[in-house]
PDB file of C-alpha atoms in Angstrom:
ATOM      1  CA  MET X   1     -12.097   9.745  15.348  1.00  0.00           C
ATOM      2  CA  GLU X   2     -14.202  13.026  16.984  1.00  0.00           C
ATOM      3  CA  SER X   3     -16.591  15.105  14.636  1.00  0.00           C
ATOM      4  CA  ARG X   4     -16.388  18.872  13.852  1.00  0.00           C
ATOM      5  CA  PRO X   5     -18.744  21.843  14.027  1.00  0.00           C
ATOM      6  CA  PRO X   6     -19.785  22.430  10.310  1.00  0.00           C
ATOM      7  CA  TYR X   7     -18.537  25.876  10.396  1.00  0.00           C
ATOM      8  CA  ARG X   8     -14.937  23.829  10.526  1.00  0.00           C
ATOM      9  CA  ASP X   9     -14.080  24.617   6.993  1.00  0.00           C
ATOM     10  CA  GLU X  10     -14.860  28.147   7.434  1.00  0.00           C
ATOM     11  CA  ALA X  11     -12.608  28.956  10.257  1.00  0.00           C
ATOM     12  CA  SER X  12      -9.808  32.261  10.005  1.00  0.00           C
ATOM     13  CA  GLY X  13      -7.409  29.986  10.733  1.00  0.00           C
ATOM     14  CA  VAL X  14      -7.378  27.079   8.300  1.00  0.00           C
ATOM     15  CA  ARG X  15      -5.530  29.100   5.974  1.00  0.00           C
ATOM     16  CA  ARG X  16      -2.491  29.729   8.861  1.00  0.00           C
ATOM     17  CA  ARG X  17      -2.532  26.425   9.191  1.00  0.00           C
ATOM     18  CA  ARG X  18      -2.419  24.824   6.447  1.00  0.00           C
ATOM     19  CA  MET X  19       0.488  27.229   5.332  1.00  0.00           C
ATOM     20  CA  LEU X  20       2.039  26.242   9.033  1.00  0.00           C
ATOM     21  CA  GLY X  21       1.106  22.434   8.796  1.00  0.00           C
ATOM     22  CA  LEU X  22       2.647  22.200   5.061  1.00  0.00           C
ATOM     23  CA  ALA X  23       6.024  24.053   6.730  1.00  0.00           C
ATOM     24  CA  LEU X  24       6.597  21.812   9.376  1.00  0.00           C
ATOM     25  CA  GLY X  25       5.181  18.312   7.299  1.00  0.00           C
ATOM     26  CA  ALA X  26       6.932  18.593   4.179  1.00  0.00           C
ATOM     27  CA  GLY X  27       7.888  15.348   3.772  1.00  0.00           C
ATOM     28  CA  LEU X  28       5.870  13.550   5.771  1.00  0.00           C
ATOM     29  CA  VAL X  29       3.719  12.169   4.153  1.00  0.00           C
ATOM     30  CA  PRO X  30       4.812   9.739   0.718  1.00  0.00           C
ATOM     31  CA  ALA X  31       4.551  10.935  -2.326  1.00  0.00           C
ATOM     32  CA  LEU X  32       2.612   8.234  -4.526  1.00  0.00           C
ATOM     33  CA  ALA X  33       3.879   6.319  -7.189  1.00  0.00           C
ATOM     34  CA  PRO X  34       2.112   6.999 -10.216  1.00  0.00           C
ATOM     35  CA  THR X  35       0.273   3.474 -11.274  1.00  0.00           C
ATOM     36  CA  ALA X  36      -1.333   2.208 -14.744  1.00  0.00           C
ATOM     37  CA  THR X  37      -4.750   2.813 -13.154  1.00  0.00           C
ATOM     38  CA  ALA X  38      -4.643   6.762 -12.301  1.00  0.00           C
ATOM     39  CA  THR X  39      -3.934   7.151 -15.743  1.00  0.00           C
ATOM     40  CA  ALA X  40      -5.283   4.447 -18.101  1.00  0.00           C
ATOM     41  CA  THR X  41      -8.301   5.593 -19.605  1.00  0.00           C
ATOM     42  CA  THR X  42      -9.870   3.775 -23.017  1.00  0.00           C
ATOM     43  CA  ARG X  43     -12.538   4.710 -24.922  1.00  0.00           C
ATOM     44  CA  SER X  44     -13.849   1.494 -23.391  1.00  0.00           C
ATOM     45  CA  ASP X  45     -14.012   2.025 -20.102  1.00  0.00           C
ATOM     46  CA  THR X  46     -17.679   1.549 -18.629  1.00  0.00           C
ATOM     47  CA  PRO X  47     -18.758   4.565 -15.906  1.00  0.00           C
ATOM     48  CA  ALA X  48     -19.027   1.318 -13.183  1.00  0.00           C
ATOM     49  CA  SER X  49     -15.236  -0.195 -14.419  1.00  0.00           C
ATOM     50  CA  ALA X  50     -14.210   3.667 -14.167  1.00  0.00           C
ATOM     51  CA  ALA X  51     -15.467   4.147 -10.678  1.00  0.00           C
ATOM     52  CA  GLY X  52     -13.920   1.241  -9.736  1.00  0.00           C
ATOM     53  CA  ALA X  53     -10.661   2.452 -10.815  1.00  0.00           C
ATOM     54  CA  LEU X  54     -11.259   5.482  -9.107  1.00  0.00           C
ATOM     55  CA  GLY X  55     -11.845   3.712  -6.019  1.00  0.00           C
ATOM     56  CA  ARG X  56      -8.896   1.853  -6.163  1.00  0.00           C
ATOM     57  CA  ARG X  57      -6.236   4.717  -5.904  1.00  0.00           C
ATOM     58  CA  VAL X  58      -8.159   6.025  -3.371  1.00  0.00           C
ATOM     59  CA  ALA X  59      -7.362   3.237  -1.522  1.00  0.00           C
ATOM     60  CA  GLU X  60      -4.115   3.521  -2.929  1.00  0.00           C
ATOM     61  CA  VAL X  61      -3.573   7.102  -1.670  1.00  0.00           C
ATOM     62  CA  ALA X  62      -5.313   6.033   1.874  1.00  0.00           C
ATOM     63  CA  THR X  63      -1.848   3.361   1.746  1.00  0.00           C
ATOM     64  CA  ALA X  64       0.737   6.185   1.436  1.00  0.00           C
ATOM     65  CA  GLN X  65      -0.145   7.748   4.907  1.00  0.00           C
ATOM     66  CA  LEU X  66      -0.121   4.923   6.991  1.00  0.00           C
ATOM     67  CA  GLY X  67       2.107   5.568   9.578  1.00  0.00           C
ATOM     68  CA  VAL X  68       1.219   9.145   9.547  1.00  0.00           C
ATOM     69  CA  PRO X  69       0.252  10.928  12.847  1.00  0.00           C
ATOM     70  CA  TYR X  70      -3.802  11.595  14.405  1.00  0.00           C
ATOM     71  CA  ALA X  71      -4.063  15.371  14.086  1.00  0.00           C
ATOM     72  CA  TRP X  72      -7.479  16.664  15.576  1.00  0.00           C
ATOM     73  CA  GLY X  73      -8.478  19.252  12.614  1.00  0.00           C
ATOM     74  CA  GLY X  74      -6.024  18.265  10.395  1.00  0.00           C
ATOM     75  CA  GLY X  75      -5.676  17.053   6.815  1.00  0.00           C
ATOM     76  CA  ASP X  76      -7.226  18.996   4.000  1.00  0.00           C
ATOM     77  CA  ARG X  77      -6.995  18.936  -0.171  1.00  0.00           C
ATOM     78  CA  LEU X  78      -3.128  19.184  -0.227  1.00  0.00           C
ATOM     79  CA  GLY X  79      -2.003  16.590   2.885  1.00  0.00           C
ATOM     80  CA  ALA X  80      -1.459  16.878   6.436  1.00  0.00           C
ATOM     81  CA  SER X  81      -1.637  19.637   7.775  1.00  0.00           C
ATOM     82  CA  LEU X  82      -1.216  20.692  11.621  1.00  0.00           C
ATOM     83  CA  GLY X  83      -4.234  20.157  13.281  1.00  0.00           C
ATOM     84  CA  PHE X  84      -5.347  22.216  16.780  1.00  0.00           C
ATOM     85  CA  CYS X  85      -7.684  21.734  19.794  1.00  0.00           C
ATOM     86  CA  ASP X  86     -11.069  22.990  21.596  1.00  0.00           C
ATOM     87  CA  ASP X  87     -12.724  22.265  24.450  1.00  0.00           C
ATOM     88  CA  GLU X  88     -12.406  18.501  23.694  1.00  0.00           C
ATOM     89  CA  ASN X  89     -10.265  17.746  21.257  1.00  0.00           C
ATOM     90  CA  GLY X  90      -6.810  17.156  20.366  1.00  0.00           C
ATOM     91  CA  TYR X  91      -5.029  17.010  23.716  1.00  0.00           C
ATOM     92  CA  LEU X  92      -3.316  13.783  24.954  1.00  0.00           C
ATOM     93  CA  ASP X  93      -3.353  13.297  28.950  1.00  0.00           C
ATOM     94  CA  GLY X  94      -4.056  16.687  29.068  1.00  0.00           C
ATOM     95  CA  VAL X  95      -1.623  18.167  26.959  1.00  0.00           C
ATOM     96  CA  CYS X  96      -2.891  19.833  23.404  1.00  0.00           C
ATOM     97  CA  MET X  97      -1.557  18.233  20.836  1.00  0.00           C
ATOM     98  CA  GLY X  98      -3.101  18.906  18.109  1.00  0.00           C
ATOM     99  CA  GLU X  99      -1.281  22.564  17.492  1.00  0.00           C
ATOM    100  CA  THR X 100       2.194  20.793  17.781  1.00  0.00           C
ATOM    101  CA  THR X 101       1.008  17.736  15.427  1.00  0.00           C
ATOM    102  CA  VAL X 102       1.372  17.527  11.194  1.00  0.00           C
ATOM    103  CA  GLY X 103      -1.517  15.078  10.282  1.00  0.00           C
ATOM    104  CA  PHE X 104      -5.030  14.151   9.789  1.00  0.00           C
ATOM    105  CA  ASP X 105      -8.133  13.279  11.920  1.00  0.00           C
ATOM    106  CA  CYS X 106     -10.373  11.121  10.226  1.00  0.00           C
ATOM    107  CA  SER X 107     -13.119  13.619   7.678  1.00  0.00           C
ATOM    108  CA  GLY X 108      -9.195  15.482   7.021  1.00  0.00           C
ATOM    109  CA  LEU X 109      -7.948  11.609   5.417  1.00  0.00           C
ATOM    110  CA  SER X 110     -10.685  10.814   3.568  1.00  0.00           C
ATOM    111  CA  LEU X 111     -11.714  14.449   2.131  1.00  0.00           C
ATOM    112  CA  TYR X 112      -7.693  14.046   1.615  1.00  0.00           C
ATOM    113  CA  CYS X 113      -7.595  11.020  -0.541  1.00  0.00           C
ATOM    114  CA  TRP X 114     -10.908  11.329  -2.532  1.00  0.00           C
ATOM    115  CA  TYR X 115      -9.418  14.375  -3.972  1.00  0.00           C
ATOM    116  CA  ARG X 116      -6.425  13.075  -4.820  1.00  0.00           C
ATOM    117  CA  ALA X 117      -7.466  10.014  -6.066  1.00  0.00           C
ATOM    118  CA  SER X 118     -10.144  12.148  -8.071  1.00  0.00           C
ATOM    119  CA  HIS X 119      -7.535  14.550  -9.477  1.00  0.00           C
ATOM    120  CA  GLY X 120      -9.930  17.201  -7.232  1.00  0.00           C
ATOM    121  CA  THR X 121     -13.623  15.962  -9.172  1.00  0.00           C
ATOM    122  CA  VAL X 122     -14.325  14.774  -5.739  1.00  0.00           C
ATOM    123  CA  GLU X 123     -13.941  17.247  -3.100  1.00  0.00           C
ATOM    124  CA  LEU X 124     -15.280  16.443   0.645  1.00  0.00           C
ATOM    125  CA  GLY X 125     -16.189  18.632   3.438  1.00  0.00           C
ATOM    126  CA  HIS X 126     -13.511  18.531   6.794  1.00  0.00           C
ATOM    127  CA  TYR X 127     -16.861  16.972   8.946  1.00  0.00           C
ATOM    128  CA  THR X 128     -18.047  13.291   8.943  1.00  0.00           C
ATOM    129  CA  VAL X 129     -21.123  13.881   9.397  1.00  0.00           C
ATOM    130  CA  ALA X 130     -21.542  16.243   5.800  1.00  0.00           C
ATOM    131  CA  GLN X 131     -19.613  13.052   4.136  1.00  0.00           C
ATOM    132  CA  PHE X 132     -22.442  10.428   5.440  1.00  0.00           C
ATOM    133  CA  HIS X 133     -24.772  12.880   3.627  1.00  0.00           C
ATOM    134  CA  ARG X 134     -22.388  13.493   0.572  1.00  0.00           C
ATOM    135  CA  GLY X 135     -22.268   9.721  -1.452  1.00  0.00           C
ATOM    136  CA  ALA X 136     -24.423   7.271  -2.649  1.00  0.00           C
ATOM    137  CA  PRO X 137     -25.363   4.175  -0.059  1.00  0.00           C
ATOM    138  CA  VAL X 138     -23.545   1.160  -0.713  1.00  0.00           C
ATOM    139  CA  GLU X 139     -24.626  -2.026   1.352  1.00  0.00           C
ATOM    140  CA  ARG X 140     -22.611  -3.897   3.010  1.00  0.00           C
ATOM    141  CA  ASP X 141     -22.086  -6.858   1.339  1.00  0.00           C
ATOM    142  CA  ALA X 142     -21.426  -4.481  -2.261  1.00  0.00           C
ATOM    143  CA  LEU X 143     -18.310  -2.555  -0.523  1.00  0.00           C
ATOM    144  CA  ALA X 144     -15.763  -1.562  -3.063  1.00  0.00           C
ATOM    145  CA  PRO X 145     -11.983  -0.023  -2.614  1.00  0.00           C
ATOM    146  CA  GLY X 146     -12.375   3.390  -2.257  1.00  0.00           C
ATOM    147  CA  ASP X 147     -15.771   3.766  -0.234  1.00  0.00           C
ATOM    148  CA  LEU X 148     -16.366   5.713   2.902  1.00  0.00           C
ATOM    149  CA  LEU X 149     -16.895   3.298   6.574  1.00  0.00           C
ATOM    150  CA  PHE X 150     -19.057   5.733   9.513  1.00  0.00           C
ATOM    151  CA  PHE X 151     -19.065   5.167  12.680  1.00  0.00           C
ATOM    152  CA  SER X 152     -21.659   6.585  15.541  1.00  0.00           C
ATOM    153  CA  ARG X 153     -22.745   6.084  19.142  1.00  0.00           C
ATOM    154  CA  PRO X 154     -25.766   7.336  21.229  1.00  0.00           C
ATOM    155  CA  ASP X 155     -23.470  10.068  22.408  1.00  0.00           C
ATOM    156  CA  ALA X 156     -21.620  10.985  19.255  1.00  0.00           C
ATOM    157  CA  PRO X 157     -23.689  10.408  16.015  1.00  0.00           C
ATOM    158  CA  LEU X 158     -21.334   9.896  13.458  1.00  0.00           C
ATOM    159  CA  HIS X 159     -18.354   9.966  15.163  1.00  0.00           C
ATOM    160  CA  HIS X 160     -15.901   8.774  12.806  1.00  0.00           C
ATOM    161  CA  VAL X 161     -15.073   8.332   9.166  1.00  0.00           C
ATOM    162  CA  GLY X 162     -12.628   4.781   7.745  1.00  0.00           C
ATOM    163  CA  ILE X 163     -11.639   4.541   4.134  1.00  0.00           C
ATOM    164  CA  HIS X 164     -12.206   0.901   2.849  1.00  0.00           C
ATOM    165  CA  VAL X 165      -9.556  -0.528   1.334  1.00  0.00           C
ATOM    166  CA  GLY X 166     -10.232  -4.189  -0.186  1.00  0.00           C
ATOM    167  CA  ASP X 167     -10.833  -7.725   1.366  1.00  0.00           C
ATOM    168  CA  GLY X 168     -13.100  -5.837   4.491  1.00  0.00           C
ATOM    169  CA  ALA X 169     -10.126  -3.849   5.162  1.00  0.00           C
ATOM    170  CA  MET X 170     -10.572   0.101   7.016  1.00  0.00           C
ATOM    171  CA  ILE X 171      -7.461   2.707   7.079  1.00  0.00           C
ATOM    172  CA  HIS X 172      -8.226   5.439   9.414  1.00  0.00           C
ATOM    173  CA  ALA X 173      -7.147   8.045  11.567  1.00  0.00           C
ATOM    174  CA  GLU X 174      -8.462   7.220  14.755  1.00  0.00           C
ATOM    175  CA  ARG X 175      -7.708   9.424  17.398  1.00  0.00           C
ATOM    176  CA  THR X 176      -5.088  12.069  19.129  1.00  0.00           C
ATOM    177  CA  GLY X 177      -1.791   9.517  20.071  1.00  0.00           C
ATOM    178  CA  THR X 178      -2.183   7.509  17.422  1.00  0.00           C
ATOM    179  CA  LEU X 179      -1.167   7.048  13.732  1.00  0.00           C
ATOM    180  CA  VAL X 180      -2.923   6.279  10.737  1.00  0.00           C
ATOM    181  CA  ALA X 181      -3.336   2.777  10.506  1.00  0.00           C
ATOM    182  CA  ARG X 182      -5.695  -0.556   8.725  1.00  0.00           C
ATOM    183  CA  VAL X 183      -7.750  -2.448  10.233  1.00  0.00           C
ATOM    184  CA  GLU X 184      -8.039  -6.195   9.182  1.00  0.00           C
ATOM    185  CA  HIS X 185     -11.334  -7.297   8.175  1.00  0.00           C
ATOM    186  CA  ALA X 186     -12.722  -4.111  10.521  1.00  0.00           C
ATOM    187  CA  LEU X 187     -16.546  -4.822  10.719  1.00  0.00           C
ATOM    188  CA  ASP X 188     -15.872  -8.252  11.946  1.00  0.00           C
ATOM    189  CA  VAL X 189     -14.401  -6.059  14.985  1.00  0.00           C
ATOM    190  CA  PRO X 190     -16.834  -6.045  17.697  1.00  0.00           C
ATOM    191  CA  ARG X 191     -15.923  -2.201  18.501  1.00  0.00           C
ATOM    192  CA  TRP X 192     -16.740  -1.435  14.618  1.00  0.00           C
ATOM    193  CA  ALA X 193     -18.984  -3.454  14.035  1.00  0.00           C
ATOM    194  CA  GLY X 194     -20.395  -2.148  16.978  1.00  0.00           C
ATOM    195  CA  GLU X 195     -20.743   1.405  16.060  1.00  0.00           C
ATOM    196  CA  PHE X 196     -21.375   0.655  12.400  1.00  0.00           C
ATOM    197  CA  ALA X 197     -23.788   3.178  10.695  1.00  0.00           C
ATOM    198  CA  GLY X 198     -23.180   2.649   7.005  1.00  0.00           C
ATOM    199  CA  ALA X 199     -21.252   3.256   4.172  1.00  0.00           C
ATOM    200  CA  ARG X 200     -21.643   5.430   1.593  1.00  0.00           C
ATOM    201  CA  ARG X 201     -19.516   6.196  -2.330  1.00  0.00           C
ATOM    202  CA  PRO X 202     -18.593   9.378  -3.008  1.00  0.00           C
ATOM    203  CA  GLY X 203     -19.045  11.325  -6.653  1.00  0.00           C
ATOM    204  CA  PRO X 204     -18.311  14.447  -8.526  1.00  0.00           C
ATOM    205  CA  ALA X 205     -21.477  17.046  -6.928  1.00  0.00           C
ATOM    206  CA  GLY X 206     -23.800  16.948  -9.300  1.00  0.00           C
TER     207      GLY X 206
END
């Protein structure tokens, strides 16, 4: 759930970690079965219905990642990848887990789900703050599948992002030592309700 500095995407080790992560994680992320909503388009589609279909595909991709390990710095457009450790993040009980774990962190999961579901037309940065400023604000009573939920604390502004998947549920990669998980009625859970900073709905770059 930790945030990362905005230079993360430009770090020289990203390509190496991506290739190694793909090698170690082959077969780790379940393939998403084709669905009618992923391929069916008609001339009668409206922008609103198209956006709704895209959001549902994002939720489907997120659901397919349930059970994948958390890896600090893990996840990119291709899926789960090898993470890493920095001064404070990626450790569990003093042991660096990031460098040996293929998985997602919170923003790595959201960027992958949106990239894959949109067939590459929506590409988010691997940084929670950047993702917060990338989409259109969504009121809580208007949340739809695929919307991103952001969380903040005084000591950690915009420290976490999850994916709303409908019926109040959120799928997220929380912290080192956990798996990608689903939280039912997330915004009714005191911990998440108290830290909720707003929702955003990404779209193609303008």
